[in-house]
Each structure stands twice: as structure tokens, then as C-alpha cells.
Amino acid sequence: MKILKIIVSVILFISPVLALNAQITVNQDRLKNRILNLAQFGIQENGETERVAFSDADLAAQKWVIEQLNSMNIENHIDFAGNVIGIRKGTKSNLKPISFGSHIDRVPHGGNYDGCVGSMAALEILQVLNENKVKTKHPLELIIFSNEEGGVMGSRAIAGHLGRSALGVKNSTGFTMGEGVMRLGGDTTRISEVTRKKGDVAAFLELHIEQGGILDKEKLNIGIVEGIVGLKWWNVEFNGFANHAGTTPMNARKDALLAASKFIIAVNDVATSFDGAQVATVGRISAESGAPNVIPGKVTTSLEIRDLSSEVIENVYAAIQKKAEEISAESGVEISFEKLDTTADPAIMDSSIQSEIEKSINSLGLSYKTMPSGAGHDAQDMALIAPTGMIFVPSKDGISHSPKEFTSATDMANGANVLLQTILSLDKKL
Ligand code: GLV
Ligand code: MN
Ligand code: MN
């Protein structure tokens, strides 16, 4: 009897391990090849890729993703916000989808992995489930979000808070978001129809590169994201007086570029004067008239502030505004701020999804840590309408938003396997 009991408990103990061995896993080479193929859309003579949202390269890449879905017999469409949606049917028609995906647009001079890893892993997961004839109860929904880098456009539309004014914001292609939506096959007059309510999505998961150096430095396989920073953007305008650079004495100038330079230093001073992990950046500047012999009369810069707390963002902004008033008073240059409708609020990831991700990581024998995300993601808007989780994989040397961005095929496959197992376990649980 005792022996029988021991045998039964050994079987009970090892059965999850046996089940794990039967786990299906993604095809690492195919995932890597898709990343390489995707990098061809927008490839330049120097071997680097440019694929800012709404560019011809972005449109061509979107078309290629749709071809991939068609070749897998995955029902698909482009929604009114220009998001690509693919649906793999579930066996229970009353259940809401488990959704996952990321973005394929890139920042100017960006890399091949930001957004692309999560998007290509989503395709790979659908393919591997098809090959293994796996049936899920829930429909599985792939989402390739439109214009993530220019203000998380597609996910904000789905979460129902893409304001009309956002549609007027231009990106570096020169197209406004409204024009971009139309170029991608959406429809600005019906964009509100893509909005989903709480409960319309059973769960949302995003796999993404870390874009920081923690996992790489600590030699960890996976990051479980606990929260995503909020980020706010402004255009800042400096209006001085354009005049002759040779005949105007130094004490009689209203030099907009000089005031902007002091402002840039002040932004850095303010951000570093607070305790905490807030960041503030001036990433873009343009000066008029742009001639060596003219005192710049007008300068425009960007301003971005990020933190896990909206209150901290507001406090940092207030302190920056105060500094700007001082710079304006002493220089005679008028400084004005225009808030852009591209904001993303801080988001906390769902704790039960975090623990499902943790179980998947353990089942695959991978190492991990829980961490915040300093980068913005579509997941932060999806968190407004669905229990949401994010899985990070290492970025070599922590480099991102750069052509030097790199994540190894093994790391990508590890992340994709964690995503796959989490989808399958949520399908059983929810
Ligand atoms: C998106 O990549 C962002 O963090 O800016
Ligand atoms: Mn990015
Ligand atoms: Mn991204």
C-alpha cells in the first residue's frame, strides 16, 4: 500500500513535467527569418531600414503581414484605425478573444527588433498552433497596432481615447495621423467604431524587447513587466527677434536659439533635481532662419516627460514651465508650450497575468526578473480595457531606438515560447 502511494505521488509529481515535455514550441529559425524579411521593408543603401508609420515601407510591410495571415488561413482585416487584426477561431463561440501583438512601424533610424519581435512572434504562434492542430476555447487575436511610435495611435483608438485632435499630429513622413489612417486602409470617419469596452478582450499580451540593459547585464532570459511609464509630449516655441548677426550688439538681442539652449539645460536640471526615476528629454530642435549671419528669431523644440506616476510628470512639467518663465524674462524671448495629443498614461500590468507568465517561464526552465518598463507600449492602452501582461526579452547592451538594436534568435524564441505557453494557460483558465 505504501509503495502504491509512493508511485502515485511520484506520478503526480512528474506529470506536469511530462506535460511540459509535450509542450509545443515555436520554430526559432522561422521566427528569425521573419524578422530578417520584415527588415527588408524600407531597407536603404547603407543596409539600415527606415519604416516610420505611414511611409510606403510601412504600407508594404502591413501588406506582407496580411499575406502571411492569408497563407495560414487566418481570417483577417484592417480595422478603421489601420490596425491589422487576425482571428484564429476558438471552439466556444461565446468567449472573447485572447489578444496579442505589437507594432511594425519604427522610429527614424530605429532598429529591427522594437515592436517587430512581438509582431513576428504573434505570427509564429498562430502558425505553430495550426501546424500542431491545437484547438483553443477562446478565439486568438493577433493585433499589429498602427503608428505605435508616433503616439500609440492604434491602441489608443481601441481603448477609446484617441482624441480628434490627435488626427492632426504629423510625424516625420509629413503625413498627419488622419492621413496616415487613410493610407493604412482605415477610415477616420469611422475610427470610433474600433473602440472596445472592458470585457470585450479576455486578456492582452505583448512580447517586446526590453530596450534597456538590465536583462542583458544580469544574464536573465525574461522580464515580467509590472508597470509601464506614462509619457507626455509638447512642442515648445521660442519667439525672439531675427536680426543682423554682425550689426546687433550682444546686449541688444533676442536670440531664440540661445534661450532654447538654456531651456534644454534647464529640462535636464529639473529632471535630475527630483528623487525618483523620472526622465525628461528635448529630442528635436529647429531654428529659423538657419543662416550663420542671422540671429535666430524662432526655434521649435520637442519636450517629452516620462514616469510611472502621472503626478510626478505634472510636477516635473510645472518646474520646467517655471524655469522657462525665468529664461523668458531674462532673454526677452517668448516661450510657449503646446501639449500634443499623443499621450499615454502610466499603466500597471495585471497581477494574475503576471503570475501566469511566471508559471510559463518556470515551465520552460528560464530565468527572469520582474521590472518596470521605461519605454511606452501599446499594452499600456490595452490595459485600460483588458487584463494585460508584457513579456520582455534582452536587448544587447541595452541599445534600442538605434540601428544597433539586437536580440538573439534564442532570446526571441524564449520570449515567444513564454508568450505561447501563457496564451495556452490563459485559454484553460479564463
Ligand atoms: C516607444 O517606443 C517609446 O517608448 O517611445
Ligand atoms: Mn519604440
Ligand atoms: Mn515598441
Coordinates of C-alpha atoms and ligand atoms in Angstrom, one line a residue:
M1 CA 0.0 0.0 0.0
K2 CA 2.8 2.4 1.0
I3 CA 4.6 1.5 -2.3
L4 CA 1.5 2.2 -4.3
K5 CA 1.1 5.6 -2.5
I6 CA 4.7 6.5 -3.4
I7 CA 4.2 5.5 -7.0
V8 CA 1.0 7.6 -7.2
S9 CA 2.8 10.6 -5.7
V10 CA 5.8 10.3 -8.0
I11 CA 3.4 10.2 -11.0
L12 CA 1.5 13.2 -9.6
F13 CA 4.8 15.0 -9.1
I14 CA 6.3 14.3 -12.5
S15 CA 3.1 14.6 -14.6
P16 CA 3.4 18.4 -15.0
V17 CA 7.0 17.8 -16.2
L18 CA 5.7 15.1 -18.7
A19 CA 3.1 17.5 -19.8
L20 CA 5.7 20.1 -20.3
N21 CA 7.8 17.8 -22.4
A22 CA 4.8 17.6 -24.7
Q23 CA 4.7 21.4 -24.9
I24 CA 4.7 22.7 -28.3
T25 CA 7.4 25.3 -29.0
V26 CA 7.9 27.9 -31.7
N27 CA 10.2 27.4 -34.7
Q28 CA 13.2 29.6 -33.8
D29 CA 14.7 29.7 -37.4
R30 CA 11.3 30.7 -38.9
L31 CA 10.9 33.5 -36.3
K32 CA 14.4 34.8 -37.1
N33 CA 13.8 34.6 -40.8
R34 CA 10.6 36.6 -40.5
I35 CA 12.5 39.3 -38.5
L36 CA 15.1 39.4 -41.4
N37 CA 12.3 39.5 -44.0
L38 CA 10.5 42.3 -42.2
A39 CA 13.7 44.3 -42.1
Q40 CA 13.7 44.3 -45.9
F41 CA 10.7 46.7 -46.0
G42 CA 12.3 50.1 -46.0
I43 CA 15.9 48.8 -46.5
Q44 CA 18.3 51.6 -47.5
E45 CA 21.6 51.5 -49.5
N46 CA 23.6 51.6 -46.2
G47 CA 21.9 48.4 -45.1
E48 CA 19.7 50.1 -42.4
T49 CA 16.0 50.1 -42.5
E50 CA 13.7 53.2 -42.3
R51 CA 10.0 52.4 -41.7
V52 CA 8.2 55.3 -40.0
A53 CA 4.5 54.8 -39.7
F54 CA 2.5 55.8 -42.9
S55 CA 5.6 55.6 -45.1
D56 CA 5.5 53.4 -48.3
A57 CA 7.6 50.9 -46.4
D58 CA 5.1 50.7 -43.6
L59 CA 2.3 50.1 -46.0
A60 CA 4.3 47.4 -47.8
A61 CA 5.1 45.7 -44.5
Q62 CA 1.5 45.8 -43.5
K63 CA 0.5 44.1 -46.8
W64 CA 3.2 41.4 -46.3
V65 CA 1.8 40.6 -42.8
I66 CA -1.7 40.2 -44.3
E67 CA -0.2 37.8 -46.9
Q68 CA 1.3 35.8 -44.1
L69 CA -2.0 35.6 -42.4
N70 CA -3.8 34.6 -45.6
S71 CA -1.2 31.9 -46.2
M72 CA -2.1 30.5 -42.8
N73 CA -5.8 30.7 -43.4
I74 CA -6.2 33.2 -40.6
E75 CA -9.2 35.4 -41.1
N76 CA -8.1 39.0 -41.1
H77 CA -8.9 42.6 -41.8
I78 CA -7.6 46.2 -41.3
D79 CA -9.7 48.0 -38.8
F80 CA -10.8 51.6 -39.1
A81 CA -7.7 52.8 -37.2
G82 CA -5.3 51.0 -39.6
N83 CA -4.6 48.1 -37.2
V84 CA -4.1 44.6 -38.7
I85 CA -6.4 42.2 -37.0
G86 CA -6.1 38.4 -37.5
I87 CA -8.5 36.0 -35.8
R88 CA -7.9 32.2 -35.2
K89 CA -11.3 30.8 -34.3
G90 CA -11.9 29.2 -30.9
T91 CA -14.2 26.3 -30.1
K92 CA -16.5 28.3 -27.8
S93 CA -18.3 31.0 -29.8
N94 CA -19.4 32.9 -26.7
L95 CA -15.8 33.6 -25.4
K96 CA -14.0 36.9 -26.0
P97 CA -10.6 36.7 -27.7
I98 CA -7.2 36.3 -26.0
S99 CA -5.3 39.0 -28.0
F100 CA -1.6 39.6 -28.5
G101 CA 0.7 41.5 -30.8
S102 CA 2.8 44.6 -31.2
H103 CA 3.9 47.1 -33.9
I104 CA 6.0 47.1 -37.1
D105 CA 6.4 50.8 -37.5
R106 CA 9.7 52.2 -36.3
V107 CA 11.3 55.5 -35.1
P108 CA 13.5 57.2 -37.6
H109 CA 16.9 55.5 -37.6
G110 CA 15.4 52.7 -35.4
G111 CA 16.2 49.0 -35.2
N112 CA 14.9 45.7 -36.4
Y113 CA 13.6 44.4 -33.1
D114 CA 11.5 47.1 -31.4
G115 CA 7.9 46.0 -32.0
C116 CA 9.0 43.6 -34.7
V117 CA 9.8 40.8 -32.2
G118 CA 6.3 40.8 -30.7
S119 CA 4.7 41.1 -34.1
M120 CA 6.6 38.2 -35.7
A121 CA 6.3 36.0 -32.6
A122 CA 2.5 36.5 -32.9
L123 CA 2.6 35.2 -36.5
E124 CA 4.8 32.3 -35.5
I125 CA 2.5 31.4 -32.7
L126 CA -0.5 31.2 -35.0
Q127 CA 1.5 29.1 -37.4
V128 CA 2.8 26.7 -34.8
L129 CA -0.7 26.2 -33.4
N130 CA -2.1 25.5 -36.8
E131 CA 0.7 23.0 -37.6
N132 CA 0.0 21.2 -34.3
K133 CA -3.7 21.4 -34.9
V134 CA -4.2 22.9 -31.4
K135 CA -7.7 23.9 -30.6
T136 CA -8.3 26.7 -28.2
K137 CA -11.6 27.6 -26.5
H138 CA -11.0 31.3 -27.0
P139 CA -10.5 32.9 -30.3
L140 CA -6.9 34.0 -30.6
E141 CA -6.5 37.5 -32.0
L142 CA -3.3 38.9 -33.5
I143 CA -3.1 42.7 -33.5
I144 CA -0.4 44.7 -35.3
F145 CA -1.0 48.2 -34.0
S146 CA -0.8 51.1 -36.3
N147 CA 1.6 54.0 -35.6
E148 CA 2.9 53.0 -32.2
E149 CA 6.0 55.2 -32.4
G150 CA 4.1 58.4 -33.2
G151 CA 1.7 58.2 -30.2
V152 CA 0.4 54.6 -29.8
M153 CA -2.3 55.5 -32.3
G154 CA -3.9 52.1 -33.0
S155 CA -4.1 51.0 -29.4
R156 CA -5.4 54.4 -28.2
A157 CA -8.2 54.1 -30.8
I158 CA -9.0 50.6 -29.5
A159 CA -9.0 51.8 -25.9
G160 CA -11.4 54.6 -27.0
H161 CA -9.2 57.6 -26.2
L162 CA -7.7 58.8 -29.5
G163 CA -8.9 62.4 -29.5
R164 CA -9.9 64.1 -32.8
S165 CA -7.0 66.5 -32.2
A166 CA -4.6 63.6 -32.4
L167 CA -5.5 63.1 -36.0
G168 CA -3.9 66.4 -36.8
V169 CA -0.5 65.5 -35.4
K170 CA 2.2 65.0 -38.1
N171 CA 5.0 62.5 -37.9
S172 CA 8.4 62.7 -39.8
T173 CA 6.8 61.4 -43.1
G174 CA 4.8 64.7 -43.2
F175 CA 1.5 62.9 -43.0
T176 CA -0.9 63.6 -40.2
M177 CA -2.3 60.7 -38.2
G178 CA -5.6 61.3 -40.0
E179 CA -3.9 61.0 -43.4
G180 CA -1.9 58.0 -42.1
V181 CA -5.1 56.2 -41.0
M182 CA -6.5 56.5 -44.5
R183 CA -3.2 55.4 -46.1
L184 CA -3.1 52.3 -44.0
G185 CA -6.6 51.3 -45.1
G186 CA -8.5 52.7 -42.1
D187 CA -11.3 55.3 -42.1
T188 CA -11.1 58.4 -39.9
T189 CA -14.9 59.0 -40.2
R190 CA -15.5 55.6 -38.5
I191 CA -12.5 55.3 -36.2
S192 CA -14.6 55.4 -33.0
E193 CA -16.1 52.0 -34.2
V194 CA -12.8 50.2 -33.3
T195 CA -13.3 51.2 -29.6
R196 CA -13.7 48.2 -27.3
K197 CA -15.3 48.1 -23.9
K198 CA -13.9 46.4 -20.8
G199 CA -14.8 42.7 -21.2
D200 CA -14.5 42.7 -25.0
V201 CA -11.0 41.2 -24.8
A202 CA -10.4 38.3 -22.4
A203 CA -6.7 39.2 -22.0
F204 CA -4.0 41.1 -23.8
L205 CA -0.3 40.1 -24.0
E206 CA 2.7 41.8 -25.6
L207 CA 6.1 40.4 -26.1
H208 CA 8.7 43.1 -26.6
I209 CA 12.5 43.7 -26.4
E210 CA 13.5 45.3 -23.1
Q211 CA 15.1 48.3 -24.7
G212 CA 17.2 48.7 -21.6
G213 CA 20.3 46.8 -20.4
I214 CA 19.1 45.1 -17.2
L215 CA 18.4 41.6 -18.6
D216 CA 21.5 41.6 -20.7
K217 CA 23.7 42.7 -17.9
E218 CA 22.2 40.3 -15.4
K219 CA 22.2 37.5 -17.9
L220 CA 18.5 36.8 -17.4
N221 CA 16.2 35.3 -20.1
I222 CA 12.9 37.1 -19.5
G223 CA 11.5 40.2 -17.8
I224 CA 7.9 40.2 -16.4
V225 CA 6.7 43.8 -16.7
E226 CA 4.9 45.2 -13.6
G227 CA 4.1 48.6 -14.9
I228 CA 4.7 50.9 -17.9
V229 CA 5.7 54.6 -17.7
G230 CA 3.3 57.3 -18.8
L231 CA 4.7 59.7 -21.4
K232 CA 3.7 63.2 -22.5
W233 CA 4.9 65.3 -25.4
W234 CA 4.8 69.1 -26.0
N235 CA 6.0 71.3 -28.8
V236 CA 7.9 74.3 -27.3
E237 CA 8.1 77.5 -29.3
F238 CA 10.7 80.3 -28.7
N239 CA 9.9 83.6 -30.3
G240 CA 12.8 86.1 -30.3
F241 CA 13.8 88.6 -32.9
A242 CA 15.7 87.8 -36.1
N243 CA 18.3 90.4 -36.8
H244 CA 21.7 91.0 -38.4
A245 CA 24.3 88.9 -36.6
G246 CA 27.1 91.4 -37.4
T247 CA 25.5 94.8 -36.5
T248 CA 23.3 93.8 -33.5
P249 CA 25.3 94.2 -30.2
M250 CA 25.3 91.3 -27.8
N251 CA 23.2 93.2 -25.3
A252 CA 20.5 94.1 -27.8
R253 CA 19.5 90.7 -29.0
K254 CA 16.5 88.4 -28.5
D255 CA 18.2 85.2 -29.6
A256 CA 15.7 82.4 -29.7
L257 CA 18.3 79.7 -30.1
L258 CA 20.2 80.9 -27.1
A259 CA 17.0 80.8 -25.0
A260 CA 16.3 77.3 -26.3
S261 CA 19.8 76.2 -25.3
K262 CA 19.3 77.4 -21.7
F263 CA 15.9 75.7 -21.7
I264 CA 17.4 72.4 -22.8
I265 CA 19.9 72.6 -19.9
A266 CA 17.0 73.5 -17.5
V267 CA 15.0 70.5 -18.6
N268 CA 17.9 68.3 -17.7
D269 CA 18.5 70.1 -14.4
V270 CA 14.8 69.8 -13.4
A271 CA 14.6 66.1 -14.2
T272 CA 17.7 65.3 -12.2
S273 CA 16.7 67.5 -9.3
F274 CA 13.8 65.3 -8.3
D275 CA 14.2 62.0 -6.4
G276 CA 13.0 59.1 -8.5
A277 CA 13.3 57.6 -12.0
Q278 CA 11.5 60.3 -14.0
V279 CA 13.1 61.3 -17.3
A280 CA 12.7 64.4 -19.4
T281 CA 14.2 64.9 -22.9
V282 CA 14.4 67.5 -25.7
G283 CA 14.9 65.3 -28.7
R284 CA 14.2 67.7 -31.6
I285 CA 15.1 71.3 -32.4
S286 CA 14.7 73.5 -35.4
A287 CA 15.9 77.1 -35.8
E288 CA 14.9 79.8 -38.2
S289 CA 16.3 81.3 -40.3
G290 CA 19.1 78.9 -40.1
A291 CA 21.8 81.2 -41.6
P292 CA 25.2 81.8 -39.9
N293 CA 24.8 85.6 -40.2
V294 CA 21.2 85.9 -38.8
I295 CA 20.3 85.8 -35.1
P296 CA 17.8 83.0 -34.8
G297 CA 14.3 84.6 -34.4
K298 CA 12.3 81.4 -33.9
V299 CA 13.1 78.0 -32.5
T300 CA 10.8 75.0 -32.0
T301 CA 11.8 72.0 -29.8
S302 CA 10.1 68.9 -28.5
L303 CA 9.7 68.1 -24.9
E304 CA 9.0 64.7 -23.5
I305 CA 8.5 63.7 -19.8
R306 CA 8.1 60.1 -18.6
D307 CA 7.4 58.5 -15.2
L308 CA 5.3 55.7 -13.6
S309 CA 3.2 58.4 -11.9
S310 CA 1.1 61.0 -13.7
E311 CA 1.5 63.3 -10.7
V312 CA 5.3 63.2 -11.0
I313 CA 5.0 64.0 -14.7
E314 CA 2.8 67.0 -13.8
N315 CA 5.2 68.2 -11.1
V316 CA 8.3 67.9 -13.4
Y317 CA 6.3 69.8 -16.1
A318 CA 5.4 72.6 -13.7
A319 CA 9.0 73.0 -12.6
I320 CA 10.1 73.1 -16.3
Q321 CA 7.5 75.8 -17.1
K322 CA 8.8 77.9 -14.1
K323 CA 12.3 77.7 -15.5
A324 CA 11.0 78.7 -18.9
E325 CA 9.4 81.8 -17.4
E326 CA 12.7 82.8 -15.8
I327 CA 14.6 82.2 -19.1
S328 CA 11.9 84.3 -21.0
A329 CA 12.1 87.2 -18.5
E330 CA 15.9 87.5 -18.7
S331 CA 16.2 87.0 -22.5
G332 CA 13.1 88.7 -23.8
V333 CA 12.3 85.6 -25.8
E334 CA 8.6 84.4 -25.6
I335 CA 8.3 80.7 -24.7
S336 CA 5.0 78.9 -25.3
F337 CA 4.1 75.2 -24.8
E338 CA 1.7 73.2 -27.0
K339 CA 0.6 69.9 -25.5
L340 CA 0.4 67.2 -28.1
D341 CA -2.4 64.7 -28.2
T342 CA 0.0 61.8 -28.2
T343 CA -0.1 61.0 -24.5
A344 CA 0.0 57.6 -22.9
D345 CA -0.9 57.2 -19.2
P346 CA 1.1 55.1 -16.8
A347 CA -0.3 51.5 -16.6
I348 CA 0.0 48.7 -14.1
M349 CA 0.1 45.2 -15.5
D350 CA -2.5 42.7 -14.3
S351 CA -1.1 40.7 -11.3
S352 CA -2.8 37.4 -12.2
I353 CA -1.4 37.6 -15.8
Q354 CA 2.0 38.3 -14.3
S355 CA 1.8 35.1 -12.3
E356 CA 0.6 33.1 -15.4
I357 CA 3.7 34.5 -17.2
E358 CA 5.9 33.5 -14.3
K359 CA 4.5 29.9 -14.4
S360 CA 5.2 29.7 -18.1
I361 CA 8.7 30.9 -17.6
N362 CA 9.3 28.3 -14.9
S363 CA 7.8 25.5 -17.0
L364 CA 10.3 26.4 -19.7
G365 CA 13.2 26.4 -17.2
L366 CA 14.1 30.1 -17.9
S367 CA 15.4 32.8 -15.6
Y368 CA 13.6 36.1 -15.1
K369 CA 13.0 39.2 -13.0
T370 CA 10.1 41.5 -12.5
M371 CA 10.7 45.0 -13.8
P372 CA 9.1 48.3 -14.9
S373 CA 9.1 49.5 -18.5
G374 CA 10.7 52.9 -19.2
A375 CA 9.5 52.6 -22.8
G376 CA 5.9 53.2 -23.9
H377 CA 3.9 50.3 -25.4
D378 CA 0.5 49.5 -26.9
A379 CA 0.0 47.3 -23.9
Q380 CA -0.5 50.4 -21.7
D381 CA -3.6 51.4 -23.6
M382 CA -4.8 47.8 -23.9
A383 CA -4.5 47.7 -20.1
L384 CA -7.4 50.2 -19.9
I385 CA -9.8 47.7 -21.4
A386 CA -8.3 44.2 -20.7
P387 CA -6.3 42.3 -18.1
T388 CA -2.8 42.9 -19.7
G389 CA 0.7 41.5 -19.4
M390 CA 4.0 42.1 -21.0
I391 CA 7.0 39.8 -21.5
F392 CA 10.5 41.3 -22.1
V393 CA 13.5 39.7 -23.8
P394 CA 17.1 41.1 -23.6
S395 CA 18.3 43.9 -25.7
K396 CA 22.1 43.5 -26.4
D397 CA 24.0 46.2 -24.4
G398 CA 20.6 47.9 -23.7
I399 CA 20.6 49.6 -27.1
S400 CA 17.3 50.5 -28.7
H401 CA 15.8 53.1 -31.0
S402 CA 19.0 52.6 -32.9
P403 CA 20.1 50.6 -35.9
K404 CA 22.4 48.8 -33.4
E405 CA 19.5 47.3 -31.6
F406 CA 19.9 43.5 -31.4
T407 CA 18.2 40.5 -29.7
S408 CA 19.5 37.0 -30.4
A409 CA 17.3 34.3 -32.1
T410 CA 17.4 32.2 -28.9
D411 CA 16.2 35.1 -26.8
M412 CA 13.4 35.9 -29.3
A413 CA 12.3 32.2 -29.3
N414 CA 12.4 32.1 -25.5
G415 CA 10.1 35.1 -25.3
A416 CA 7.8 33.6 -28.0
N417 CA 7.6 30.3 -26.1
V418 CA 6.7 32.2 -22.9
L419 CA 4.0 34.0 -24.8
L420 CA 2.7 30.8 -26.4
Q421 CA 2.5 29.0 -23.0
T422 CA 0.9 31.9 -21.4
I423 CA -1.8 32.1 -24.1
L424 CA -2.5 28.4 -23.7
S425 CA -2.7 28.5 -20.0
L426 CA -4.9 31.6 -20.0
D427 CA -7.1 29.8 -22.5
K428 CA -7.7 27.0 -20.0
K429 CA -8.0 29.3 -17.0
L430 CA -10.3 32.1 -18.3
Ligands
GLV1 C1 8.2 53.8 -27.7 O1 9.0 53.1 -28.2 C2 8.6 54.8 -26.8 O2 8.9 54.4 -25.7 O3 8.9 55.9 -27.2
MN2 MN 10.0 52.2 -29.9
MN3 MN 8.0 49.2 -29.3

